[in-house]
PDB file of C-alpha atoms in Angstrom:
ATOM      1  CA  UNK A   1      -4.479  20.240 -10.535  1.00 71.00           C
ATOM      2  CA  UNK A   2      -7.075  17.572  -9.698  1.00 77.00           C
ATOM      3  CA  UNK A   3      -9.703  18.421  -7.130  1.00 81.00           C
ATOM      4  CA  UNK A   4      -9.578  16.598  -3.809  1.00 84.00           C
ATOM      5  CA  UNK A   5     -12.838  15.550  -2.215  1.00 81.00           C
ATOM      6  CA  UNK A   6     -13.073  13.903   1.194  1.00 86.00           C
ATOM      7  CA  UNK A   7     -16.159  11.879   1.996  1.00 84.00           C
ATOM      8  CA  UNK A   8     -17.426  10.197   5.104  1.00 92.00           C
ATOM      9  CA  UNK A   9     -19.665   7.219   4.483  1.00 91.00           C
ATOM     10  CA  UNK A  10     -20.530   4.071   6.290  1.00 94.00           C
ATOM     11  CA  UNK A  11     -18.822   0.834   5.379  1.00 93.00           C
ATOM     12  CA  UNK A  12     -22.216  -0.484   4.262  1.00 95.00           C
ATOM     13  CA  UNK A  13     -22.685   2.437   1.848  1.00 94.00           C
ATOM     14  CA  UNK A  14     -19.175   1.959   0.529  1.00 93.00           C
ATOM     15  CA  UNK A  15     -19.819  -1.763  -0.006  1.00 95.00           C
ATOM     16  CA  UNK A  16     -22.985  -0.941  -1.940  1.00 96.00           C
ATOM     17  CA  UNK A  17     -21.089   1.526  -4.122  1.00 95.00           C
ATOM     18  CA  UNK A  18     -18.376  -1.045  -4.818  1.00 96.00           C
ATOM     19  CA  UNK A  19     -21.023  -3.621  -5.729  1.00 97.00           C
ATOM     20  CA  UNK A  20     -22.322  -1.305  -8.419  1.00 97.00           C
ATOM     21  CA  UNK A  21     -18.919  -1.117 -10.170  1.00 97.00           C
ATOM     22  CA  UNK A  22     -18.113  -3.240 -13.189  1.00 97.00           C
ATOM     23  CA  UNK A  23     -15.206  -5.686 -13.072  1.00 97.00           C
ATOM     24  CA  UNK A  24     -12.714  -3.270 -14.637  1.00 96.00           C
ATOM     25  CA  UNK A  25     -13.561  -0.560 -12.118  1.00 96.00           C
ATOM     26  CA  UNK A  26     -13.290  -3.055  -9.247  1.00 96.00           C
ATOM     27  CA  UNK A  27      -9.810  -4.032 -10.440  1.00 96.00           C
ATOM     28  CA  UNK A  28      -8.793  -0.372 -10.587  1.00 96.00           C
ATOM     29  CA  UNK A  29     -10.087   0.088  -7.056  1.00 95.00           C
ATOM     30  CA  UNK A  30      -8.229  -3.027  -5.930  1.00 96.00           C
ATOM     31  CA  UNK A  31      -4.966  -1.662  -7.346  1.00 95.00           C
ATOM     32  CA  UNK A  32      -5.545   1.658  -5.613  1.00 94.00           C
ATOM     33  CA  UNK A  33      -6.281  -0.018  -2.272  1.00 94.00           C
ATOM     34  CA  UNK A  34      -3.260  -2.324  -2.573  1.00 94.00           C
ATOM     35  CA  UNK A  35      -1.027   0.691  -3.255  1.00 93.00           C
ATOM     36  CA  UNK A  36      -2.437   2.509  -0.225  1.00 92.00           C
ATOM     37  CA  UNK A  37      -1.857  -0.560   1.957  1.00 91.00           C
ATOM     38  CA  UNK A  38       1.712  -0.894   0.677  1.00 90.00           C
ATOM     39  CA  UNK A  39       2.445   2.755   1.452  1.00 89.00           C
ATOM     40  CA  UNK A  40       0.920   2.510   4.927  1.00 88.00           C
ATOM     41  CA  UNK A  41       2.867  -0.665   5.738  1.00 84.00           C
ATOM     42  CA  UNK A  42       6.060   0.888   4.407  1.00 82.00           C
ATOM     43  CA  UNK A  43       5.552   3.888   6.673  1.00 82.00           C
ATOM     44  CA  UNK A  44       5.140   1.536   9.649  1.00 78.00           C
ATOM     45  CA  UNK A  45       8.339  -0.317   8.731  1.00 72.00           C
ATOM     46  CA  UNK A  46      10.271   2.939   8.649  1.00 72.00           C
ATOM     47  CA  UNK A  47       9.223   3.587  12.244  1.00 74.00           C
ATOM     48  CA  UNK A  48      10.068   0.073  13.462  1.00 76.00           C
ATOM     49  CA  UNK A  49      13.676  -0.178  14.734  1.00 79.00           C
ATOM     50  CA  UNK A  50      13.831  -3.979  14.429  1.00 81.00           C
ATOM     51  CA  UNK A  51      12.697  -3.853  10.812  1.00 79.00           C
ATOM     52  CA  UNK A  52      15.240  -1.150  10.027  1.00 79.00           C
ATOM     53  CA  UNK A  53      18.016  -3.358  11.405  1.00 85.00           C
ATOM     54  CA  UNK A  54      16.791  -6.289   9.287  1.00 83.00           C
ATOM     55  CA  UNK A  55      16.634  -4.141   6.163  1.00 82.00           C
ATOM     56  CA  UNK A  56      20.167  -2.896   6.751  1.00 86.00           C
ATOM     57  CA  UNK A  57      21.414  -6.472   7.244  1.00 89.00           C
ATOM     58  CA  UNK A  58      19.807  -7.565   3.986  1.00 89.00           C
ATOM     59  CA  UNK A  59      21.357  -4.626   2.140  1.00 89.00           C
ATOM     60  CA  UNK A  60      24.810  -5.488   3.481  1.00 90.00           C
ATOM     61  CA  UNK A  61      24.352  -9.141   2.547  1.00 89.00           C
ATOM     62  CA  UNK A  62      23.206  -8.189  -0.943  1.00 87.00           C
ATOM     63  CA  UNK A  63      26.265  -5.966  -1.445  1.00 86.00           C
ATOM     64  CA  UNK A  64      28.573  -8.759  -0.331  1.00 87.00           C
ATOM     65  CA  UNK A  65      26.958 -11.307  -2.660  1.00 85.00           C
ATOM     66  CA  UNK A  66      26.903  -8.857  -5.587  1.00 78.00           C
ATOM     67  CA  UNK A  67      30.629  -8.214  -5.476  1.00 74.00           C
TER      68      UNK A  67
END
């Protein structure tokens, strides 16, 4: 099982650390951040009643078109 470490650092310190990464590492970090953003936004959508209604409508429409 991988170890979990939680850190608290200033945004400035984090920016300095990111600056020291090579391009490949920055891309890996970008992918990780994008995934975290996607998951957070998805969680918000699940709590939003209007969005849930829209998602359901799209699903129904898709089923009707697919048949």
